[in-house]
């Protein structure tokens, strides 16, 4: 029971308090691009959560080996990156040759797997000293956080596109930056930080 | 796809300014938003990005043209890590340079940056090694310029110092060091760049014929690149791409000017920036 509650608490924390996309900027480029295709949100949520969970669980297991306890961050980066690349290649090979997946599907799989968000999750688990259940929770939370961010950006960009009162030079990308900044500020509010020294 | 006549200067203007990866293409936001909080950090990230992007693009152009796309993408990550990790390891263990924990995490994340995937996949593997290097260098310079401006501004207003030297500021706004502060700054920088591009390439009264010719030459390859950039994100396979329509070649200076302006406006619309109609120009 404690394992499930730890898992859920970490997932909720990753989605709302420490939204990795809006509060940390991880996977932000992909979230903005995916936000233009609301029909793909579910697919991305499942894929990113899946890759995050598998990668972070494998990295947690590797971290338990005594060799990993005092390695430099450079070695840790190589190990985590290698695990993520291996997970993606195995998944893609199975999808391509067993399930006869199309190149289009493999392209989506690549965007979902190989981004800063998925690779950052094992680092966060390591630096926060997350347990095995926490690692699963943070992996699931990363996928949900990504889709929450993409959905909020998607809705906002639709409203921005209809707003005729925005000055010409701020239309498009600049307005999008400012809108995402407001979302980021909103999530920063959950973390109880003092903005002025 | 290859355009052997295009020079490094043209590609620099295109890659660093007109198609700035951060401010126009919205790729590579993670290191800028999350890690460029100081000038020193921005310099480290810029160097890492330049080394990783140019080397990966050159290797991709030389070796990966016949490798399937779904195999190429993870190879970019492995190459990036193979380049960055030894340098980071050397700095961590063999030098006295003090790198923050954030930098130790975010520098390796450069290897999985969307800038690398997009430019390797959509330019490097379809062009010569020389042009792949030009494109990667130009894009790195564009991204680095943004990172350095953002890093310096955030350090000044967020920490009250510049390059570690304390400044006497009446108030410090710690929010500048947070992602939302960076995004606000990027919004104003993107608006400034858009206003500059508008003045430089779309202002009919201000633009000289040479400028129009220059813009057209750049856009000859530039618009094509944006189309394939969008293709990367649109998940379409090559078989699903419609055949491009043949364009009539402009002859007079006025036709060249109109053609260049239309191309620039089309480009901006293709990336989600709606320019006003010609009749409504101020």
Coordinates of C-alpha atoms in Angstrom, one line a residue:
Chain A
X1 CA 0.0 0.0 0.0
X2 CA 2.8 2.4 0.9
X3 CA 4.4 1.6 -2.5
X4 CA 1.3 2.7 -4.4
X5 CA 0.9 5.8 -2.3
X6 CA 4.5 6.8 -2.9
X7 CA 4.1 6.2 -6.6
X8 CA 0.9 8.3 -6.7
X9 CA 2.4 11.1 -4.6
X10 CA 5.5 11.3 -6.7
X11 CA 3.5 11.3 -9.9
X12 CA 1.2 14.1 -8.7
X13 CA 4.3 16.1 -7.5
X14 CA 5.9 15.7 -10.9
X15 CA 2.8 16.8 -12.7
X16 CA 1.7 19.8 -10.6
X17 CA 4.3 21.0 -8.2
X18 CA 7.4 20.3 -10.3
X19 CA 5.9 20.2 -13.8
X20 CA 9.1 19.3 -15.7
X21 CA 8.0 21.0 -18.9
X22 CA 6.7 24.3 -17.6
X23 CA 8.8 24.7 -14.4
X24 CA 12.1 23.2 -15.7
X25 CA 11.9 23.8 -19.5
X26 CA 12.5 20.1 -20.2
X27 CA 11.0 18.9 -23.5
X28 CA 9.5 22.4 -24.0
X29 CA 10.3 22.5 -27.8
X30 CA 8.5 19.2 -28.3
X31 CA 5.5 20.2 -26.1
X32 CA 5.1 23.4 -28.2
X33 CA 5.2 21.4 -31.5
X34 CA 2.9 18.6 -30.2
X35 CA 0.4 21.3 -29.0
X36 CA -0.5 22.0 -32.6
X37 CA -1.9 18.4 -32.9
X38 CA -4.3 17.8 -30.0
X39 CA -5.2 14.4 -31.5
X40 CA -1.8 13.0 -30.7
X41 CA -1.8 14.0 -26.9
X42 CA -3.0 10.5 -25.7
X43 CA -0.4 8.7 -27.9
X44 CA 2.4 11.0 -26.6
X45 CA 1.3 10.6 -23.0
X46 CA 1.5 6.8 -23.2
X47 CA 4.8 6.8 -25.1
X48 CA 6.6 9.4 -22.9
X49 CA 5.4 7.8 -19.7
X50 CA 6.4 4.3 -21.0
X51 CA 9.9 5.4 -22.0
X52 CA 10.4 7.5 -18.8
X53 CA 9.2 4.6 -16.6
X54 CA 11.4 1.9 -18.3
X55 CA 14.4 4.2 -18.5
X56 CA 14.2 5.5 -14.9
X57 CA 13.5 1.9 -13.5
X58 CA 16.6 0.6 -15.4
X59 CA 18.7 3.5 -14.3
X60 CA 17.5 3.0 -10.7
X61 CA 18.6 -0.6 -10.9
X62 CA 22.0 0.3 -12.4
X63 CA 22.4 3.0 -9.6
X64 CA 22.2 0.2 -7.0
X65 CA 25.4 -1.3 -8.4
X66 CA 28.3 -0.2 -6.1
X67 CA 30.3 1.0 -9.1
X68 CA 27.8 3.7 -9.8
X69 CA 27.8 5.2 -6.3
X70 CA 30.9 7.4 -6.8
X71 CA 31.1 7.9 -10.6
X72 CA 31.4 11.3 -12.2
X73 CA 28.4 13.0 -13.8
X74 CA 30.1 12.4 -17.2
X75 CA 30.1 8.7 -16.7
X76 CA 26.5 8.8 -15.3
X77 CA 25.4 10.8 -18.4
X78 CA 27.0 8.2 -20.7
X79 CA 25.3 5.3 -18.8
X80 CA 21.8 6.9 -18.7
X81 CA 22.0 8.0 -22.3
X82 CA 23.2 4.6 -23.4
X83 CA 20.2 3.0 -21.5
X84 CA 17.8 5.3 -23.2
X85 CA 19.2 4.7 -26.7
X86 CA 19.1 0.9 -26.0
X87 CA 15.5 1.1 -24.8
X88 CA 14.5 3.1 -27.9
X89 CA 16.3 0.8 -30.4
X90 CA 14.8 -2.4 -28.9
X91 CA 11.3 -0.8 -28.9
X92 CA 11.8 0.4 -32.5
X93 CA 13.1 -3.0 -33.7
X94 CA 10.2 -4.8 -32.0
X95 CA 7.7 -2.3 -33.5
X96 CA 9.2 -2.4 -36.9
X97 CA 9.8 -6.2 -37.4
X98 CA 7.3 -7.8 -35.1
X99 CA 4.3 -5.4 -35.3
X100 CA 5.2 -4.1 -38.8
X101 CA 5.0 -0.5 -37.6
X102 CA 5.0 2.2 -40.3
X103 CA 7.9 4.8 -40.6
X104 CA 5.4 7.4 -39.5
X105 CA 4.8 5.6 -36.2
X106 CA 8.6 5.1 -35.7
X107 CA 9.1 8.9 -36.3
X108 CA 6.5 9.6 -33.5
X109 CA 8.2 7.1 -31.3
X110 CA 11.6 8.8 -31.8
X111 CA 10.2 12.2 -30.8
X112 CA 8.6 10.7 -27.7
X113 CA 11.6 8.8 -26.6
X114 CA 14.6 10.9 -27.5
X115 CA 14.0 14.2 -25.8
X116 CA 15.5 16.1 -22.8
X117 CA 12.4 15.3 -20.7
X118 CA 12.9 11.5 -20.8
X119 CA 16.6 11.6 -20.3
X120 CA 16.3 14.1 -17.4
X121 CA 14.0 11.9 -15.4
X122 CA 16.7 9.4 -14.2
X123 CA 18.9 12.4 -13.1
X124 CA 16.0 13.8 -11.1
X125 CA 15.4 10.4 -9.5
X126 CA 19.1 10.2 -8.6
X127 CA 19.5 13.7 -7.2
X128 CA 16.2 13.4 -5.2
X129 CA 17.2 9.9 -4.0
X130 CA 13.9 8.5 -5.2
X131 CA 13.0 4.9 -4.2
X132 CA 12.0 2.3 -6.8
X133 CA 8.3 3.2 -6.5
X134 CA 9.1 6.9 -6.7
X135 CA 11.0 6.3 -9.9
X136 CA 8.0 4.7 -11.5
X137 CA 5.8 7.5 -10.2
X138 CA 8.1 10.2 -11.6
X139 CA 8.2 8.4 -15.0
X140 CA 4.4 8.3 -15.2
X141 CA 4.2 11.9 -14.0
X142 CA 6.7 13.1 -16.7
X143 CA 4.3 11.8 -19.4
X144 CA 1.2 13.4 -17.8
X145 CA 3.1 16.6 -17.2
X146 CA 4.1 16.8 -20.9
X147 CA 0.6 16.3 -22.1
X148 CA -0.8 18.8 -19.5
X149 CA 1.7 21.4 -20.7
X150 CA 0.9 20.6 -24.4
X151 CA -2.8 20.9 -23.8
X152 CA -2.5 24.2 -22.0
X153 CA -0.2 25.6 -24.7
X154 CA -2.6 24.3 -27.4
X155 CA -5.7 26.0 -25.9
X156 CA -3.7 29.2 -25.3
X157 CA -2.3 29.4 -28.8
X158 CA -5.8 29.0 -30.2
X159 CA -7.0 31.9 -28.2
X160 CA -3.9 34.0 -29.1
X161 CA -4.5 33.3 -32.8
X162 CA -8.0 34.9 -32.5
X163 CA -6.8 37.9 -30.6
X164 CA -6.7 40.9 -33.0
X165 CA -5.5 43.4 -30.3
X166 CA -2.0 41.9 -30.0
X167 CA 0.6 44.3 -31.6
X168 CA 1.9 43.0 -34.9
X169 CA 5.5 42.3 -33.8
X170 CA 4.2 40.3 -30.9
X171 CA 1.9 38.0 -32.9
X172 CA 3.0 34.4 -33.3
X173 CA 6.2 33.2 -31.6
X174 CA 6.7 36.2 -29.3
X175 CA 3.1 36.0 -27.9
X176 CA 3.6 32.2 -27.6
X177 CA 6.7 32.8 -25.5
X178 CA 4.9 35.2 -23.2
X179 CA 1.9 32.9 -22.8
X180 CA 4.2 30.0 -21.9
X181 CA 6.0 32.3 -19.5
X182 CA 2.7 33.0 -17.7
X183 CA 2.0 29.2 -17.5
X184 CA 5.4 28.7 -16.1
X185 CA 4.9 31.5 -13.5
X186 CA 1.6 29.8 -12.5
X187 CA 3.4 26.5 -11.8
X188 CA 6.3 28.3 -10.0
X189 CA 3.6 29.6 -7.6
X190 CA 3.1 26.0 -6.4
X191 CA 6.7 25.8 -5.3
X192 CA 6.6 28.6 -2.7
X193 CA 9.6 30.7 -4.0
X194 CA 10.3 34.3 -3.2
X195 CA 10.7 36.2 -6.4
X196 CA 12.4 39.3 -5.0
X197 CA 15.6 39.5 -2.9
Chain B
X1 CA 18.5 19.7 -52.3
X2 CA 22.2 20.7 -52.4
X3 CA 22.9 24.2 -53.5
X4 CA 26.6 24.4 -54.3
X5 CA 26.4 28.2 -54.9
X6 CA 25.3 29.2 -51.4
X7 CA 28.1 30.7 -49.3
X8 CA 28.8 30.5 -45.6
X9 CA 27.7 34.2 -45.2
X10 CA 24.3 33.4 -46.8
X11 CA 23.9 30.3 -44.5
X12 CA 25.0 32.3 -41.5
X13 CA 22.3 35.0 -42.2
X14 CA 19.8 32.2 -42.8
X15 CA 20.7 29.9 -39.9
X16 CA 21.5 32.4 -37.2
X17 CA 19.1 35.2 -38.0
X18 CA 16.2 34.5 -40.4
X19 CA 15.8 30.9 -39.1
X20 CA 17.1 31.5 -35.6
X21 CA 16.7 28.0 -33.9
X22 CA 15.5 29.4 -30.6
X23 CA 13.6 32.6 -31.5
X24 CA 12.0 31.5 -34.8
X25 CA 12.1 27.7 -35.0
X26 CA 11.4 27.2 -31.3
X27 CA 13.9 24.3 -31.0
X28 CA 16.6 23.8 -28.4
X29 CA 14.6 25.7 -25.7
X30 CA 15.6 23.4 -22.8
X31 CA 19.3 24.5 -22.4
X32 CA 18.3 28.2 -22.9
X33 CA 15.3 28.2 -20.5
X34 CA 16.6 25.8 -17.8
X35 CA 20.4 26.3 -17.8
X36 CA 21.4 29.7 -19.2
X37 CA 21.2 31.5 -15.9
X38 CA 24.7 32.9 -15.9
X39 CA 27.1 34.2 -18.5
X40 CA 29.7 31.6 -17.7
X41 CA 27.1 28.8 -17.9
X42 CA 25.9 30.1 -21.3
X43 CA 29.5 30.1 -22.6
X44 CA 29.9 26.5 -21.5
X45 CA 26.6 25.5 -23.1
X46 CA 27.4 27.4 -26.3
X47 CA 30.8 25.6 -26.7
X48 CA 29.1 22.2 -26.0
X49 CA 26.4 22.9 -28.5
X50 CA 28.9 24.0 -31.2
X51 CA 31.1 21.0 -30.8
X52 CA 28.2 18.5 -30.6
X53 CA 26.1 20.0 -33.4
X54 CA 28.9 20.5 -36.0
X55 CA 30.5 17.1 -35.4
X56 CA 27.2 15.2 -35.4
X57 CA 26.0 17.0 -38.6
X58 CA 29.3 16.3 -40.4
X59 CA 29.3 12.7 -39.4
X60 CA 25.6 12.3 -40.3
X61 CA 26.3 13.9 -43.7
X62 CA 29.3 11.7 -44.4
X63 CA 28.1 8.4 -43.1
X64 CA 24.4 8.2 -42.5
X65 CA 22.8 9.0 -45.8
X66 CA 21.8 5.4 -46.5
X67 CA 20.9 4.5 -42.9
X68 CA 17.2 4.2 -42.1
X69 CA 15.8 7.3 -40.3
X70 CA 14.7 5.4 -37.2
X71 CA 18.2 4.1 -36.7
X72 CA 19.8 7.5 -37.4
X73 CA 18.0 9.3 -34.6
X74 CA 19.4 7.3 -31.7
X75 CA 22.8 7.4 -33.3
X76 CA 22.8 11.2 -33.0
X77 CA 22.3 10.7 -29.2
X78 CA 25.1 8.2 -29.0
X79 CA 27.5 10.4 -31.1
X80 CA 26.6 13.5 -29.0
X81 CA 27.3 11.6 -25.7
X82 CA 30.5 10.2 -27.1
X83 CA 31.7 13.8 -27.8
X84 CA 30.4 15.5 -24.7
X85 CA 31.0 13.0 -22.0
X86 CA 34.8 12.6 -22.4
X87 CA 35.2 16.5 -22.4
X88 CA 33.0 16.7 -19.3
X89 CA 34.8 13.9 -17.6
X90 CA 38.2 15.6 -18.3
X91 CA 36.9 18.9 -16.8
X92 CA 35.5 17.1 -13.8
X93 CA 38.5 15.0 -13.0
X94 CA 41.6 16.6 -14.5
X95 CA 41.0 20.3 -14.1
X96 CA 40.2 22.7 -11.3
X97 CA 37.3 24.2 -13.1
X98 CA 34.3 24.3 -10.8
X99 CA 31.2 23.2 -12.7
X100 CA 27.8 23.6 -10.9
X101 CA 25.6 20.6 -10.5
X102 CA 23.1 22.1 -12.9
X103 CA 25.7 22.3 -15.6
X104 CA 26.8 18.7 -15.0
X105 CA 23.2 17.6 -15.7
X106 CA 22.3 20.0 -18.5
X107 CA 25.6 19.9 -20.6
X108 CA 25.0 16.1 -21.4
X109 CA 21.4 16.9 -22.2
X110 CA 22.7 19.0 -25.2
X111 CA 23.3 15.6 -26.8
X112 CA 19.6 14.9 -27.0
X113 CA 18.7 18.5 -28.0
X114 CA 16.0 18.9 -30.7
X115 CA 18.3 21.2 -32.7
X116 CA 20.6 18.3 -33.4
X117 CA 17.9 15.9 -34.5
X118 CA 16.2 18.5 -36.7
X119 CA 19.3 19.8 -38.4
X120 CA 20.9 16.4 -38.9
X121 CA 17.8 14.8 -40.1
X122 CA 16.5 17.6 -42.3
X123 CA 19.7 19.1 -43.7
X124 CA 22.9 17.2 -43.0
X125 CA 21.8 13.8 -44.4
X126 CA 20.5 15.5 -47.6
X127 CA 23.5 17.8 -48.3
X128 CA 27.2 17.7 -48.7
X129 CA 29.6 17.6 -45.7
X130 CA 30.7 21.2 -46.3
X131 CA 27.1 22.5 -46.4
X132 CA 26.2 20.4 -43.4
X133 CA 29.1 22.0 -41.5
X134 CA 28.1 25.5 -42.6
X135 CA 24.5 24.9 -41.5
X136 CA 25.5 23.5 -38.1
X137 CA 28.0 26.3 -37.5
X138 CA 25.4 28.9 -38.4
X139 CA 22.7 27.4 -36.3
X140 CA 25.1 27.0 -33.4
X141 CA 26.1 30.7 -33.7
X142 CA 22.5 31.8 -33.7
X143 CA 21.6 29.7 -30.7
X144 CA 24.8 30.7 -28.9
X145 CA 24.0 34.4 -29.4
X146 CA 20.6 34.0 -27.8
X147 CA 22.1 31.9 -24.9
X148 CA 24.8 34.5 -24.2
X149 CA 22.3 37.5 -24.2
X150 CA 19.9 35.5 -22.1
X151 CA 22.6 34.3 -19.7
X152 CA 24.1 37.8 -19.2
X153 CA 20.7 39.4 -18.7
X154 CA 19.5 36.8 -16.3
X155 CA 22.7 37.0 -14.3
X156 CA 22.5 40.8 -14.0
X157 CA 18.9 41.0 -13.0
X158 CA 18.5 37.6 -11.3
X159 CA 21.7 37.5 -9.3
X160 CA 23.0 41.1 -9.3
X161 CA 26.3 40.2 -10.9
X162 CA 27.9 39.8 -14.3
X163 CA 30.6 37.1 -14.9
X164 CA 30.8 36.7 -11.2
X165 CA 31.5 40.4 -10.6
X166 CA 28.9 42.0 -8.1
X167 CA 26.9 44.9 -9.4
X168 CA 25.3 47.6 -7.3
X169 CA 21.6 47.1 -8.2
X170 CA 18.8 48.6 -6.1
X171 CA 16.7 45.4 -6.4
X172 CA 17.3 41.9 -7.6
X173 CA 14.5 40.1 -9.4
X174 CA 15.2 36.4 -8.6
X175 CA 12.4 35.4 -11.1
X176 CA 14.7 36.2 -13.9
X177 CA 16.8 33.2 -13.0
X178 CA 13.7 31.0 -13.2
X179 CA 12.3 29.6 -16.5
X180 CA 9.4 32.1 -16.7
X181 CA 11.8 35.0 -16.5
X182 CA 13.8 33.6 -19.4
X183 CA 10.6 33.0 -21.4
X184 CA 9.5 36.6 -20.9
X185 CA 12.9 37.7 -22.1
X186 CA 12.7 35.4 -25.1
X187 CA 9.3 36.8 -26.0
X188 CA 10.7 40.3 -26.2
X189 CA 13.8 39.1 -28.1
X190 CA 11.6 37.3 -30.6
X191 CA 9.5 40.4 -31.1
X192 CA 12.7 42.5 -31.6
X193 CA 14.0 40.0 -34.1
X194 CA 10.7 39.9 -35.9
X195 CA 10.6 43.7 -36.1
X196 CA 14.2 43.8 -37.4
X197 CA 13.4 41.1 -40.1
X198 CA 10.3 43.1 -41.0
X199 CA 12.3 46.3 -41.4
X200 CA 15.2 44.6 -43.2
X201 CA 13.4 42.3 -45.6
X202 CA 9.7 43.4 -45.8
X203 CA 9.8 47.2 -45.6
X204 CA 9.4 48.0 -49.3
X205 CA 10.3 51.7 -48.9
X206 CA 13.5 50.9 -46.9
X207 CA 14.8 47.9 -48.8
X208 CA 17.4 48.4 -51.4
X209 CA 17.4 46.3 -54.6
X210 CA 20.6 44.6 -53.4
X211 CA 18.8 43.7 -50.2
X212 CA 16.0 42.1 -52.1
X213 CA 18.4 40.1 -54.3
X214 CA 20.2 39.0 -51.2
X215 CA 17.0 38.0 -49.4
X216 CA 15.8 36.1 -52.5
X217 CA 19.1 34.2 -52.7
X218 CA 18.9 33.3 -49.0
X219 CA 15.2 32.3 -49.3
X220 CA 15.9 30.1 -52.4
X221 CA 17.3 27.6 -49.9
X222 CA 15.7 28.9 -46.7
X223 CA 12.0 28.4 -47.6
X224 CA 12.8 24.9 -48.7
X225 CA 14.5 24.2 -45.4
X226 CA 11.5 25.4 -43.4
X227 CA 9.2 23.2 -45.4
X228 CA 11.3 20.1 -44.6
X229 CA 11.7 21.3 -41.0
X230 CA 7.9 21.2 -40.7
X231 CA 7.9 17.8 -42.4
X232 CA 10.0 16.5 -39.5
X233 CA 7.3 17.4 -37.0
X234 CA 4.3 16.6 -39.2
X235 CA 5.1 12.9 -39.1
X236 CA 4.6 12.6 -42.8
X237 CA 6.5 10.0 -44.7
X238 CA 8.3 11.0 -48.0
X239 CA 5.6 9.2 -50.0
X240 CA 2.9 11.4 -48.5
X241 CA 4.6 14.7 -49.5
X242 CA 2.8 16.6 -52.3
X243 CA 4.9 17.6 -55.4
X244 CA 6.1 21.2 -55.1
X245 CA 4.6 23.6 -57.7
X246 CA 7.0 25.2 -60.2
X247 CA 7.4 28.9 -59.7
X248 CA 7.7 31.4 -62.5
X249 CA 11.0 33.1 -62.4
X250 CA 10.8 36.9 -61.7
X251 CA 12.5 39.1 -64.2
X252 CA 12.3 42.8 -63.4
X253 CA 13.5 44.4 -60.1
X254 CA 9.8 45.0 -59.1
X255 CA 9.0 41.3 -59.7
X256 CA 12.1 40.2 -57.8
X257 CA 11.1 42.5 -54.9
X258 CA 7.4 41.2 -54.9
X259 CA 8.6 37.6 -55.2
X260 CA 11.1 38.0 -52.3
X261 CA 8.4 39.7 -50.1
X262 CA 5.9 37.0 -50.8
X263 CA 8.4 34.3 -50.0
X264 CA 9.3 35.9 -46.7
X265 CA 5.6 36.3 -45.8
X266 CA 4.9 32.7 -46.8
X267 CA 7.8 31.6 -44.6
X268 CA 6.6 33.5 -41.6
X269 CA 3.1 32.2 -42.1
X270 CA 4.5 28.6 -42.4
X271 CA 6.0 29.0 -38.9
X272 CA 2.9 30.5 -37.4
X273 CA 3.6 34.2 -37.7
X274 CA 0.8 36.1 -39.5
X275 CA 2.0 39.1 -41.2
X276 CA -0.5 41.9 -42.2
X277 CA -1.5 42.1 -45.8
X278 CA 0.5 44.3 -48.1
X279 CA -2.2 46.9 -48.4
X280 CA -2.4 47.3 -44.6
X281 CA 1.3 48.0 -44.2
X282 CA 2.1 51.0 -42.1

